[in-house]
CSV table of N, CA and C in Angstrom, one decimal:
chain,number,residue,atom,x,y,z
A,1046,LEU,N,-40.2,17.9,-13.8
A,1046,LEU,CA,-39.8,18.7,-14.6
A,1046,LEU,C,-38.7,19.8,-14.6
A,1047,CYS,N,-38.7,20.3,-13.6
A,1047,CYS,CA,-37.5,21.1,-13.1
A,1047,CYS,C,-36.4,20.6,-12.9
A,1048,LEU,N,-36.5,19.3,-12.2
A,1048,LEU,CA,-34.6,18.7,-12.1
A,1048,LEU,C,-34.5,18.1,-13.6
A,1049,LEU,N,-35.5,17.8,-14.4
A,1049,LEU,CA,-34.8,17.3,-15.5
A,1049,LEU,C,-34.3,18.7,-16.2
A,1050,ALA,N,-34.7,20.0,-16.1
A,1050,ALA,CA,-34.0,20.7,-16.8
A,1050,ALA,C,-32.3,21.4,-16.3
A,1051,ILE,N,-32.6,21.1,-14.9
A,1051,ILE,CA,-31.3,21.5,-13.9
A,1051,ILE,C,-30.4,20.3,-14.3
A,1052,GLY,N,-30.6,19.0,-14.8
A,1052,GLY,CA,-29.7,18.0,-14.9
A,1052,GLY,C,-29.4,18.2,-16.6
A,1053,VAL,N,-30.0,18.4,-17.3
A,1053,VAL,CA,-29.9,19.2,-18.7
A,1053,VAL,C,-28.8,19.7,-18.7
A,1054,PHE,N,-28.9,21.2,-18.1
A,1054,PHE,CA,-28.3,22.5,-17.9
A,1054,PHE,C,-26.7,22.1,-17.4
A,1055,SER,N,-26.9,21.3,-15.9
A,1055,SER,CA,-25.7,21.2,-15.8
A,1055,SER,C,-24.5,20.2,-16.3
A,1056,GLY,N,-24.8,19.6,-17.5
A,1056,GLY,CA,-24.5,18.6,-18.1
A,1056,GLY,C,-23.7,19.9,-19.5
A,1057,CYS,N,-23.8,20.9,-19.5
A,1057,CYS,CA,-23.8,21.9,-20.1
A,1057,CYS,C,-22.8,23.1,-19.8
A,1058,LEU,N,-22.3,22.7,-18.5
A,1058,LEU,CA,-21.5,24.3,-18.0
A,1058,LEU,C,-20.3,23.9,-19.0
A,1059,ASN,N,-19.9,25.2,-18.6
A,1059,ASN,CA,-18.4,25.4,-19.0
A,1059,ASN,C,-17.7,26.0,-17.9
A,1060,THR,N,-16.2,25.9,-18.1
A,1060,THR,CA,-15.2,26.2,-17.3
A,1060,THR,C,-14.3,27.1,-18.2
A,1061,VAL,N,-13.4,28.2,-17.5
A,1061,VAL,CA,-12.8,29.0,-18.3
A,1061,VAL,C,-11.0,28.9,-17.9
A,1062,ARG,N,-10.2,28.6,-19.2
A,1062,ARG,CA,-9.2,27.9,-18.8
A,1062,ARG,C,-8.1,29.2,-19.7
A,1063,GLU,N,-6.9,29.3,-19.3
A,1063,GLU,CA,-5.8,30.1,-20.0
A,1063,GLU,C,-5.3,29.0,-21.2
A,1064,ASN,N,-5.3,29.7,-22.3
A,1064,ASN,CA,-4.9,28.6,-23.4
A,1064,ASN,C,-2.9,29.1,-23.7
A,1065,GLY,N,-2.5,29.2,-22.7
A,1065,GLY,CA,-1.4,29.4,-22.6
A,1065,GLY,C,-0.5,30.7,-23.4
A,1066,GLN,N,-1.4,31.5,-24.1
A,1066,GLN,CA,-1.0,32.8,-24.4
A,1066,GLN,C,-1.8,33.9,-24.0
A,1067,GLY,N,-2.0,33.5,-22.6
A,1067,GLY,CA,-2.5,34.7,-22.2
A,1067,GLY,C,-3.8,35.0,-22.2
A,1068,ARG,N,-4.5,34.3,-22.7
A,1068,ARG,CA,-6.2,34.4,-23.4
A,1068,ARG,C,-6.5,33.5,-22.7
A,1069,GLU,N,-8.2,33.6,-22.3
A,1069,GLU,CA,-9.1,32.9,-21.6
A,1069,GLU,C,-9.9,31.8,-22.9
A,1070,GLU,N,-10.0,30.8,-22.6
A,1070,GLU,CA,-11.2,30.2,-23.6
A,1070,GLU,C,-12.1,29.4,-22.6
A,1071,LEU,N,-13.1,28.9,-23.3
A,1071,LEU,CA,-14.5,28.3,-22.6
A,1071,LEU,C,-14.1,27.1,-22.9
A,1072,VAL,N,-13.9,26.0,-21.9
A,1072,VAL,CA,-14.1,24.3,-22.2
A,1072,VAL,C,-15.1,23.8,-21.6
A,1073,SER,N,-15.7,22.6,-21.5
A,1073,SER,CA,-16.9,21.9,-21.0
A,1073,SER,C,-16.1,21.2,-19.8
A,1074,GLU,N,-17.1,21.0,-18.8
A,1074,GLU,CA,-16.5,20.7,-17.5
A,1074,GLU,C,-16.0,19.1,-18.0
A,1075,LYS,N,-16.4,18.4,-19.0
A,1075,LYS,CA,-15.9,17.0,-19.2
A,1075,LYS,C,-14.3,17.1,-19.8
A,1076,GLU,N,-14.1,17.9,-20.4
A,1076,GLU,CA,-12.7,18.7,-21.0
A,1076,GLU,C,-12.0,18.8,-19.5
A,1077,ALA,N,-12.5,19.5,-18.8
A,1077,ALA,CA,-11.4,20.0,-17.5
A,1077,ALA,C,-11.1,18.8,-16.8
A,1078,SER,N,-12.1,18.2,-16.3
A,1078,SER,CA,-11.7,16.9,-15.8
A,1078,SER,C,-10.7,15.9,-16.6
A,1079,LEU,N,-10.6,16.0,-17.5
A,1079,LEU,CA,-9.9,15.1,-18.3
A,1079,LEU,C,-8.2,15.6,-18.1
A,1080,GLU,N,-8.5,16.9,-18.0
A,1080,GLU,CA,-7.5,17.8,-18.2
A,1080,GLU,C,-6.6,17.7,-16.5
A,1081,ASN,N,-7.4,17.8,-15.7
A,1081,ASN,CA,-7.0,17.3,-14.3
A,1081,ASN,C,-7.9,16.3,-13.7
A,1082,PRO,N,-7.5,15.2,-13.6
A,1082,PRO,CA,-7.8,14.1,-13.3
A,1082,PRO,C,-8.3,13.8,-11.6
A,1083,LEU,N,-8.7,13.3,-11.0
A,1083,LEU,CA,-9.0,13.1,-9.4
A,1083,LEU,C,-8.1,12.3,-9.2
A,1084,PRO,N,-7.4,11.8,-8.2
A,1084,PRO,CA,-6.5,10.9,-8.0
A,1084,PRO,C,-7.2,9.7,-7.8
A,1085,ASP,N,-6.6,8.3,-8.1
A,1085,ASP,CA,-7.2,7.2,-7.1
A,1085,ASP,C,-7.7,6.8,-5.9
A,1086,MET,N,-8.9,6.8,-5.4
A,1086,MET,CA,-9.4,6.9,-4.1
A,1086,MET,C,-9.4,5.3,-3.7
A,1087,HIS,N,-9.2,4.4,-4.5
A,1087,HIS,CA,-9.3,2.9,-4.0
A,1087,HIS,C,-7.7,2.3,-3.8
A,1088,ASN,N,-7.1,2.8,-3.1
A,1088,ASN,CA,-5.8,2.0,-2.7
A,1088,ASN,C,-5.7,1.9,-1.5
A,1089,ALA,N,-4.8,1.3,-1.1
A,1089,ALA,CA,-4.6,0.9,0.6
A,1089,ALA,C,-4.2,2.2,1.2
A,1090,ARG,N,-3.4,2.4,0.9
A,1090,ARG,CA,-2.7,4.0,1.4
A,1090,ARG,C,-4.0,4.9,1.8
A,1091,LEU,N,-5.1,5.1,1.0
A,1091,LEU,CA,-6.1,6.1,1.1
A,1091,LEU,C,-7.2,5.5,1.8
A,1092,ALA,N,-7.5,3.9,1.7
A,1092,ALA,CA,-8.6,3.5,2.0
A,1092,ALA,C,-8.8,2.7,3.2
A,1093,LEU,N,-7.5,2.2,3.4
A,1093,LEU,CA,-7.6,1.1,4.4
A,1093,LEU,C,-7.0,1.8,5.8
A,1094,ASP,N,-7.3,1.1,7.0
A,1094,ASP,CA,-6.6,1.4,8.1
A,1094,ASP,C,-5.5,0.5,8.5
A,1095,VAL,N,-4.0,0.6,8.2
A,1095,VAL,CA,-2.8,0.2,7.7
A,1095,VAL,C,-2.0,0.1,9.2
A,1096,GLU,N,-2.2,0.8,10.1
A,1096,GLU,CA,-1.5,1.0,11.2
A,1096,GLU,C,-1.9,0.0,12.3
A,1097,GLY,N,-1.1,-0.8,12.4
A,1097,GLY,CA,-1.2,-2.1,13.4
A,1097,GLY,C,0.0,-3.2,13.6
A,1098,LEU,N,-0.4,-4.2,14.1
A,1098,LEU,CA,0.7,-5.2,14.2
A,1098,LEU,C,0.1,-6.4,13.4
A,1099,TYR,N,1.0,-6.8,12.5
A,1099,TYR,CA,0.6,-7.9,11.7
A,1099,TYR,C,1.5,-9.1,12.0
A,1100,SER,N,1.1,-10.4,12.1
A,1100,SER,CA,2.1,-11.5,12.1
A,1100,SER,C,1.9,-12.5,11.6
A,1101,GLY,N,2.8,-13.5,11.6
A,1101,GLY,CA,2.4,-15.0,10.8
A,1101,GLY,C,3.7,-15.9,10.9
A,1102,ILE,N,4.0,-16.7,10.4
A,1102,ILE,CA,5.1,-17.7,10.1
A,1102,ILE,C,5.2,-18.2,8.6
A,1103,MET,N,6.7,-17.6,8.4
A,1103,MET,CA,7.1,-17.4,7.2
A,1103,MET,C,8.0,-18.8,6.7
A,1104,PRO,N,7.9,-19.4,5.7
A,1104,PRO,CA,8.8,-20.4,5.5
A,1104,PRO,C,10.1,-19.9,5.5
A,1105,CYS,N,10.8,-21.3,5.9
A,1105,CYS,CA,12.3,-21.1,5.9
A,1105,CYS,C,13.1,-22.3,5.2
A,1106,ALA,N,14.1,-22.2,4.7
A,1106,ALA,CA,14.7,-23.2,4.0
A,1106,ALA,C,15.1,-24.2,4.9
A,1107,ASP,N,15.5,-23.7,5.9
A,1107,ASP,CA,16.2,-24.9,7.2
A,1107,ASP,C,15.7,-24.6,8.8
A,1108,CYS,N,15.0,-24.4,8.5
A,1108,CYS,CA,14.2,-24.5,9.9
A,1108,CYS,C,12.7,-24.2,9.9
A,1109,PRO,N,11.9,-24.6,10.7
A,1109,PRO,CA,10.1,-24.9,10.7
A,1109,PRO,C,9.5,-23.8,10.3
A,1110,GLY,N,10.3,-22.6,10.4
A,1110,GLY,CA,9.5,-21.2,10.0
A,1110,GLY,C,9.9,-20.0,10.9
A,1111,ILE,N,9.9,-18.9,10.1
A,1111,ILE,CA,10.1,-17.6,10.8
A,1111,ILE,C,9.5,-16.9,11.2
A,1112,GLN,N,8.9,-16.6,12.9
A,1112,GLN,CA,7.7,-16.2,13.4
A,1112,GLN,C,8.1,-14.7,13.0
A,1113,THR,N,7.2,-14.1,12.1
A,1113,THR,CA,7.4,-12.5,11.7
A,1113,THR,C,6.5,-11.5,12.2
A,1114,GLU,N,7.0,-10.7,12.7
A,1114,GLU,CA,5.7,-9.3,12.9
A,1114,GLU,C,6.4,-8.3,12.5
A,1115,LEU,N,5.2,-7.8,11.8
A,1115,LEU,CA,5.9,-6.0,11.2
A,1115,LEU,C,4.6,-5.3,11.9
A,1116,GLU,N,5.2,-4.2,12.5
A,1116,GLU,CA,4.0,-3.3,13.3
A,1116,GLU,C,4.2,-2.0,12.2
A,1117,ILE,N,3.4,-1.4,11.8
A,1117,ILE,CA,3.2,-0.4,10.8
A,1117,ILE,C,2.7,0.6,11.9
A,1118,LEU,N,3.4,1.7,12.1
A,1118,LEU,CA,3.1,2.7,13.1
A,1118,LEU,C,2.7,4.0,12.7
A,1119,PRO,N,2.5,5.3,13.0
A,1119,PRO,CA,2.0,6.5,12.8
A,1119,PRO,C,3.3,7.2,12.1
A,1120,GLY,N,3.3,8.1,11.0
A,1120,GLY,CA,4.0,8.6,10.5
A,1120,GLY,C,5.1,7.9,9.6
A,1121,GLN,N,4.4,6.9,8.9
A,1121,GLN,CA,5.2,6.1,7.7
A,1121,GLN,C,6.5,5.4,8.8
A,1122,GLU,N,6.1,4.9,9.8
A,1122,GLU,CA,7.4,3.9,10.5
A,1122,GLU,C,6.9,2.7,10.8
A,1123,TYR,N,7.9,2.0,10.8
A,1123,TYR,CA,7.6,0.5,11.0
A,1123,TYR,C,8.6,-0.1,12.3
A,1124,ARG,N,8.3,-1.4,12.4
A,1124,ARG,CA,9.0,-2.4,13.5
A,1124,ARG,C,8.9,-3.7,12.9
A,1125,LEU,N,10.3,-4.0,12.5
A,1125,LEU,CA,10.1,-5.5,12.3
A,1125,LEU,C,10.6,-6.3,12.9
A,1126,ARG,N,10.0,-7.9,13.5
A,1126,ARG,CA,11.0,-8.4,14.4
A,1126,ARG,C,10.4,-10.0,14.0
A,1127,ARG,N,11.7,-10.8,13.5
A,1127,ARG,CA,11.8,-12.0,13.1
A,1127,ARG,C,12.5,-13.1,14.0
A,1128,ILE,N,11.8,-14.2,14.3
A,1128,ILE,CA,12.4,-15.2,15.1
A,1128,ILE,C,12.6,-16.3,14.2
A,1129,TYR,N,13.6,-17.2,14.0
A,1129,TYR,CA,13.8,-18.7,13.4
A,1129,TYR,C,13.3,-19.7,14.3
A,1130,LEU,N,12.4,-20.4,14.0
A,1130,LEU,CA,12.2,-21.3,14.8
A,1130,LEU,C,13.0,-22.2,14.9
A,1131,GLU,N,13.4,-22.4,16.1
A,1131,GLU,CA,14.1,-24.4,16.6
A,1131,GLU,C,15.5,-23.6,16.2
A,1132,ARG,N,16.1,-22.5,16.1
A,1132,ARG,CA,17.3,-21.9,15.7
A,1132,ARG,C,17.9,-20.7,16.9
A,1133,ASN,N,18.9,-20.7,17.1
A,1133,ASN,CA,19.3,-19.5,17.8
A,1133,ASN,C,19.2,-19.3,19.0
A,1134,GLN,N,18.5,-20.3,19.8
A,1134,GLN,CA,17.6,-20.4,21.1
A,1134,GLN,C,16.8,-19.3,21.1
A,1135,GLY,N,16.0,-18.9,19.9
A,1135,GLY,CA,14.5,-18.0,20.2
A,1135,GLY,C,15.2,-16.4,20.0
A,1136,LEU,N,16.4,-16.4,19.4
A,1136,LEU,CA,16.7,-14.8,19.5
A,1136,LEU,C,16.4,-14.0,18.5
A,1137,ALA,N,15.3,-13.1,18.9
A,1137,ALA,CA,14.7,-12.4,17.8
A,1137,ALA,C,15.8,-11.1,16.8
A,1138,PHE,N,15.6,-11.1,15.8
A,1138,PHE,CA,16.4,-10.1,15.0
A,1138,PHE,C,15.1,-9.2,15.0
A,1139,GLU,N,15.5,-7.6,15.3
A,1139,GLU,CA,14.8,-6.7,15.1
A,1139,GLU,C,15.2,-5.7,14.5
A,1140,SER,N,14.3,-5.0,13.5
A,1140,SER,CA,14.8,-4.1,13.0
A,1140,SER,C,13.7,-2.5,13.1
A,1141,GLN,N,13.9,-1.8,12.6
A,1141,GLN,CA,12.9,-0.4,12.6
A,1141,GLN,C,13.2,0.7,11.9
A,1142,GLY,N,12.4,1.3,11.2
A,1142,GLY,CA,12.6,2.5,10.2
A,1142,GLY,C,11.5,3.2,9.7
A,1143,SER,N,11.8,3.6,8.6
A,1143,SER,CA,10.4,4.1,7.8
A,1143,SER,C,10.1,3.4,6.3
A,1144,PHE,N,8.8,3.6,6.2
A,1144,PHE,CA,8.7,3.1,5.1
A,1144,PHE,C,8.3,4.1,3.7
A,1145,ASP,N,7.9,3.6,2.6
A,1145,ASP,CA,7.1,4.9,1.7
A,1145,ASP,C,6.6,3.8,1.1
A,1146,TRP,N,5.4,4.3,0.3
A,1146,TRP,CA,4.2,3.7,-0.6
A,1146,TRP,C,4.8,3.8,-1.9
A,1147,ASP,N,4.6,3.1,-2.9
A,1147,ASP,CA,4.8,3.0,-4.4
A,1147,ASP,C,3.8,3.7,-4.8
A,1148,ASP,N,3.9,4.0,-6.3
A,1148,ASP,CA,3.2,4.8,-7.1
A,1148,ASP,C,1.5,4.4,-6.6
A,1149,SER,N,1.2,3.1,-6.8
A,1149,SER,CA,-0.1,2.6,-6.7
A,1149,SER,C,-0.7,2.9,-5.3
A,1150,GLY,N,-0.1,3.0,-4.3
A,1150,GLY,CA,-0.6,3.2,-3.1
A,1150,GLY,C,-1.1,2.3,-2.6
A,1151,ASN,N,-0.6,0.9,-2.9
A,1151,ASN,CA,-0.9,-0.6,-2.4
A,1151,ASN,C,0.3,-1.3,-2.0
A,1152,ILE,N,1.6,-0.7,-2.1
A,1152,ILE,CA,2.4,-1.5,-1.9
A,1152,ILE,C,3.8,-0.6,-0.7
A,1153,ILE,N,3.6,-1.0,0.4
A,1153,ILE,CA,4.8,-0.6,1.2
A,1153,ILE,C,6.2,-1.0,0.8
A,1154,ILE,N,7.1,-0.1,1.0
A,1154,ILE,CA,8.3,-0.5,1.0
A,1154,ILE,C,9.7,0.0,2.1
A,1155,LEU,N,9.8,-1.3,2.9
A,1155,LEU,CA,10.8,-0.9,3.8
A,1155,LEU,C,12.1,-0.3,3.7
A,1156,LEU,N,12.3,0.9,4.0
A,1156,LEU,CA,13.3,1.9,3.6
A,1156,LEU,C,14.9,1.2,4.0
A,1157,ASN,N,14.6,0.5,5.5
A,1157,ASN,CA,16.0,0.2,6.0
A,1157,ASN,C,16.3,-1.3,5.9
A,1158,GLU,N,15.8,-1.8,5.1
A,1158,GLU,CA,15.9,-3.4,4.9
A,1158,GLU,C,16.2,-3.7,3.6
A,1159,GLU,N,16.9,-5.0,3.6
A,1159,GLU,CA,17.5,-5.7,2.4
A,1159,GLU,C,16.2,-6.2,1.7
A,1160,PRO,N,15.8,-6.4,0.3
A,1160,PRO,CA,15.1,-7.2,-0.4
A,1160,PRO,C,15.1,-8.7,0.0
A,1161,PRO,N,14.2,-8.9,0.1
A,1161,PRO,CA,12.6,-8.6,0.1
A,1161,PRO,C,12.5,-7.8,0.9
A,1162,ASN,N,12.1,-6.6,0.4
A,1162,ASN,CA,11.3,-5.4,1.5
A,1162,ASN,C,10.2,-4.9,0.9
A,1163,ARG,N,9.3,-5.4,0.4
A,1163,ARG,CA,8.3,-4.9,-0.3
A,1163,ARG,C,7.1,-5.8,0.3
A,1164,TYR,N,5.8,-4.9,0.5
A,1164,TYR,CA,4.6,-5.7,0.9
A,1164,TYR,C,3.7,-4.9,0.3
A,1165,PHE,N,2.5,-6.0,-0.2
A,1165,PHE,CA,1.2,-5.5,-0.7
A,1165,PHE,C,0.2,-5.3,0.4
A,1166,VAL,N,-0.5,-4.3,0.8
A,1166,VAL,CA,-1.2,-4.0,1.8
A,1166,VAL,C,-2.8,-4.6,1.1
A,1167,SER,N,-3.3,-5.6,2.2
A,1167,SER,CA,-5.1,-5.8,1.8
A,1167,SER,C,-5.3,-5.4,3.3
A,1168,GLU,N,-6.8,-5.6,3.3
A,1168,GLU,CA,-7.6,-5.3,4.3
A,1168,GLU,C,-7.2,-6.7,5.1
A,1169,ASN,N,-6.6,-5.9,6.6
A,1169,ASN,CA,-6.3,-6.9,8.1
A,1169,ASN,C,-5.2,-7.8,7.0
A,1170,ARG,N,-4.6,-7.7,6.1
A,1170,ARG,CA,-3.6,-8.7,5.4
A,1170,ARG,C,-2.5,-8.2,4.8
A,1171,ILE,N,-1.0,-8.3,5.1
A,1171,ILE,CA,0.2,-7.7,4.3
A,1171,ILE,C,0.5,-8.9,3.5
A,1172,PHE,N,0.8,-8.9,2.6
A,1172,PHE,CA,1.4,-10.2,1.7
A,1172,PHE,C,2.8,-9.5,1.2
A,1173,VAL,N,3.9,-10.5,1.8
A,1173,VAL,CA,5.2,-10.6,1.5
A,1173,VAL,C,5.5,-10.6,0.0
A,1174,LEU,N,6.0,-9.6,-0.8
A,1174,LEU,CA,6.4,-9.8,-1.8
A,1174,LEU,C,7.8,-10.3,-2.5
A,1175,ASP,N,8.2,-11.0,-3.7
A,1175,ASP,CA,9.4,-11.5,-3.9
A,1175,ASP,C,10.4,-10.4,-3.9
A,1176,MET,N,11.6,-10.9,-4.9
A,1176,MET,CA,12.7,-10.2,-4.9
A,1176,MET,C,12.3,-8.8,-5.8
A,1177,GLN,N,11.4,-9.5,-6.8
A,1177,GLN,CA,10.6,-8.5,-8.3
A,1177,GLN,C,9.9,-7.5,-7.7
A,1178,GLY,N,9.2,-7.9,-6.6
A,1178,GLY,CA,8.0,-6.8,-5.9
A,1178,GLY,C,6.7,-7.7,-6.5
A,1179,ASN,N,6.8,-8.8,-6.9
A,1179,ASN,CA,5.4,-9.7,-7.4
A,1179,ASN,C,4.8,-10.4,-6.3
A,1180,ARG,N,3.8,-10.8,-6.2
A,1180,ARG,CA,2.9,-11.4,-5.3
A,1180,ARG,C,3.5,-13.0,-5.7
A,1181,ILE,N,3.9,-13.6,-4.3
A,1181,ILE,CA,4.5,-15.3,-4.2
A,1181,ILE,C,3.1,-16.0,-4.6
A,1182,GLU,N,4.0,-16.9,-5.8
A,1182,GLU,CA,2.3,-18.1,-6.4
A,1182,GLU,C,3.1,-19.2,-5.8
A,1183,GLY,N,2.1,-20.4,-6.2
A,1183,GLY,CA,2.6,-21.8,-6.1
A,1183,GLY,C,1.9,-22.1,-4.8
A,1184,PRO,N,2.7,-23.5,-4.6
A,1184,PRO,CA,1.9,-24.1,-3.3
A,1184,PRO,C,2.1,-23.4,-1.5
A,1185,LEU,N,3.3,-22.5,-1.8
A,1185,LEU,CA,3.6,-21.9,-0.4
A,1185,LEU,C,3.0,-20.6,-0.6
A,1186,ALA,N,2.1,-20.0,-1.3
A,1186,ALA,CA,1.7,-18.6,-1.6
A,1186,ALA,C,0.9,-18.2,-0.4
A,1187,ASP,N,0.0,-18.9,0.4
A,1187,ASP,CA,-0.8,-18.3,1.5
A,1187,ASP,C,0.2,-18.5,2.9
A,1188,ALA,N,1.0,-18.9,2.9
A,1188,ALA,CA,2.4,-18.6,3.8
A,1188,ALA,C,3.4,-17.4,3.9
A,1189,TYR,N,3.1,-16.9,2.5
A,1189,TYR,CA,3.5,-15.5,2.6
A,1189,TYR,C,2.9,-14.2,2.8
A,1190,GLN,N,1.9,-14.4,4.1
A,1190,GLN,CA,1.2,-13.2,4.3
A,1190,GLN,C,1.0,-13.0,6.2
A,1191,LEU,N,1.0,-11.9,6.3
A,1191,LEU,CA,0.9,-11.6,7.8
A,1191,LEU,C,-0.6,-11.0,7.9
A,1192,HIS,N,-1.1,-11.3,9.2
A,1192,HIS,CA,-2.5,-11.0,9.1
A,1192,HIS,C,-2.4,-10.0,10.4
A,1193,LYS,N,-3.4,-9.1,10.4
A,1193,LYS,CA,-3.4,-8.2,11.2
A,1193,LYS,C,-4.2,-8.8,12.8
A,1194,GLN,N,-3.5,-8.2,13.7
A,1194,GLN,CA,-4.0,-8.6,15.2
A,1194,GLN,C,-4.7,-7.7,15.5
A,1195,THR,N,-5.9,-8.3,16.4
A,1195,THR,CA,-7.1,-7.2,16.9
A,1195,THR,C,-6.5,-7.3,18.0
A,1196,ASP,N,-7.4,-6.4,18.9
A,1196,ASP,CA,-7.2,-6.2,20.3
A,1196,ASP,C,-8.2,-7.2,21.1
């Protein structure tokens, strides 16, 4: 009976807020939470351990594929390494820089790269996005993902 009473009264709690004219007024907890919503905690930036090495072979128009490694480092830094298979005697193209998160907290944007430079972050995978920032669809869609390497 006591727990029921506590539950009923806790739903009726009020909060004081300033009404913009220097006067305070009582508002319910529900109204206060609508005015100051909590951030969405269900995004890659907040929920996943993103740091690490991701690799895979991306499709290539004029070679068997592009061996790609994207290393996500602390401090929103990255290293990107690409090797065009059976071309350029295995020469690696490397770059590094910083990245930023989009507003959703699920996509990283490599700031030092030409588009396509957006990647959707998932658990233990990163999906390469197209020039417009959309997931790649079609028969080769599965080839546009990098898998997190474990020790």
